[in-house]
Amino acid sequence: MKAIALISGGLDSILAAKVIKSQGIEVIPLKFIIPFSGTGKERINSLVRDSLGKEAKTMDISADFLKLLEKPRHGFGSGMNPCIDCKILMLTRAKELMRKWQADFVVTGEVLGQRPMSQNKQALGIIEKKAGLEGLLLRPLSARAIAETVPEKENWVRRGELFSFIGRSRQPQIELARALKIKDYAQPAGGCLLTDPEFSKRLKELITRGELNLNNIELLKIGRHFRIAAGTKLVVGRNEKENRKLENLARQDDYLFYPGAELAGPTSLGRGSFNAELLKLSCRITCRYCDLKGEAGAAITYRRIPEKEDNSLRVSPPEKEELANLRV
């Protein structure tokens, strides 16, 4: 028997996969790639190798995920997280892979009652039905608290060795992880960026402006964001690492702003339609985060990608109130 096990990078999905593997089922770990995971790829790969003894297969569903973000059928959670639609999308893709990989059922780490929107009994039933996996979706951590599935009824797995975890407490999972010798797993707070209030606010603004694409989403993950005109945005790096990321994310017709060599300060990325007034404003905002050493202003250098020639403006920083009105 074979099972596809969805791997999120958190503890629950690894536990579920390990529990099924311990019953002699061949487990195929599958990690879906979306732009909002808070767990690093290398950490996930290491955890899967250590716990399951094989590499996780991956599938990038970012393009499909962006489409459902604009108007999810089952709505959002506390932020911009369309949890029910997200799970339906992933499980639909997993079902499509079952024949190709000769798998008999699908496994997830969902726990009944852990998340009020997507892990109540009604939501679990909707997800299973909409994904076309009725009876073939096994949730080992809560299996004995919900209806039997085909793998249990047919004795592909031993129901008595599954669990009945319910609710938000993490203690049962931590104890099970200790028993199964699973270590170095991600904490719950490191999960989906769509549950983060600040990130959700930026994302909603991006969708409202009709600017939702993968490159813009990568920008949302870093820096200070300013809407300086209806179709124009400035992102200011907060440290050297973010400065480098902004340079790497810059695409044709974007502008890069940075202080002169004698001045410590951020790199800023401008995207959209620029005129002389907006170029000056972007230089002023960049100046605001430079170490002016008591000076009233500074020279800020800027250039348009892919042009090589630099331009420079000497500017003074904006007042706090003006800056706050532009902040996203």
Short mmCIF file of N, CA and C in Angstrom, two decimals, residues 211 213 215-217 219 227-228 231-235 249-251 253-255 257 269-274:
data_model
loop_
_atom_site.label_atom_id
_atom_site.label_comp_id
_atom_site.label_asym_id
_atom_site.label_seq_id
_atom_site.Cartn_x
_atom_site.Cartn_y
_atom_site.Cartn_z
N GLU A 211 -2.33 44.70 -8.50
CA GLU A 211 -0.89 44.50 -8.70
C GLU A 211 -0.43 43.15 -8.18
N ASN A 213 1.07 39.80 -8.27
CA ASN A 213 1.90 38.87 -9.04
C ASN A 213 3.01 38.37 -8.12
N ASN A 215 6.32 38.44 -8.22
CA ASN A 215 7.42 39.34 -7.89
C ASN A 215 6.99 40.36 -6.84
N ASN A 216 5.80 40.91 -6.99
CA ASN A 216 5.30 41.88 -6.01
C ASN A 216 5.09 41.24 -4.65
N ILE A 217 4.69 39.97 -4.63
CA ILE A 217 4.52 39.27 -3.35
C ILE A 217 5.86 39.10 -2.65
N LEU A 219 8.26 41.11 -2.80
CA LEU A 219 8.56 42.42 -2.23
C LEU A 219 7.83 42.64 -0.90
N ARG A 227 3.14 53.84 -0.42
CA ARG A 227 2.37 54.09 -1.63
C ARG A 227 2.49 55.58 -1.92
N ILE A 228 3.35 55.94 -2.88
CA ILE A 228 3.64 57.35 -3.11
C ILE A 228 2.78 57.95 -4.23
N GLY A 231 -0.30 54.40 -8.80
CA GLY A 231 0.34 53.24 -9.43
C GLY A 231 1.81 53.13 -9.13
N THR A 232 2.25 53.73 -8.03
CA THR A 232 3.69 53.79 -7.75
C THR A 232 3.96 53.48 -6.29
N LYS A 233 4.96 52.65 -6.08
CA LYS A 233 5.28 52.19 -4.73
C LYS A 233 6.78 52.25 -4.49
N LEU A 234 7.16 52.50 -3.25
CA LEU A 234 8.57 52.50 -2.86
C LEU A 234 8.74 51.55 -1.69
N VAL A 235 9.76 50.68 -1.79
CA VAL A 235 10.07 49.73 -0.71
C VAL A 235 11.48 50.03 -0.23
N LEU A 249 15.49 41.71 -6.72
CA LEU A 249 14.10 41.70 -7.17
C LEU A 249 13.79 42.80 -8.18
N ALA A 250 14.72 43.74 -8.34
CA ALA A 250 14.50 44.84 -9.28
C ALA A 250 14.39 44.30 -10.70
N ARG A 251 13.38 44.77 -11.43
CA ARG A 251 13.17 44.34 -12.80
C ARG A 251 13.16 45.56 -13.72
N ASP A 253 12.63 48.77 -15.71
CA ASP A 253 11.87 50.01 -15.46
C ASP A 253 11.68 50.31 -13.98
N ASP A 254 12.13 49.43 -13.08
CA ASP A 254 12.16 49.78 -11.66
C ASP A 254 13.29 50.79 -11.43
N TYR A 255 13.21 51.51 -10.30
CA TYR A 255 14.28 52.42 -9.89
C TYR A 255 14.90 51.91 -8.59
N PHE A 257 17.27 53.32 -5.37
CA PHE A 257 17.74 54.53 -4.70
C PHE A 257 18.67 54.11 -3.58
N LEU A 269 13.65 50.38 -3.48
CA LEU A 269 13.21 49.98 -4.81
C LEU A 269 11.90 50.69 -5.13
N GLY A 270 11.87 51.39 -6.25
CA GLY A 270 10.67 52.06 -6.70
C GLY A 270 10.06 51.32 -7.88
N ARG A 271 8.76 51.10 -7.84
CA ARG A 271 8.08 50.38 -8.91
C ARG A 271 6.82 51.13 -9.32
N GLY A 272 6.65 51.31 -10.62
CA GLY A 272 5.46 52.00 -11.13
C GLY A 272 5.86 53.14 -12.05
N SER A 273 5.00 54.13 -12.13
CA SER A 273 5.21 55.27 -13.03
C SER A 273 5.82 56.44 -12.25
N PHE A 274 6.97 56.92 -12.68
CA PHE A 274 7.70 57.97 -11.97
C PHE A 274 7.81 59.23 -12.82
#
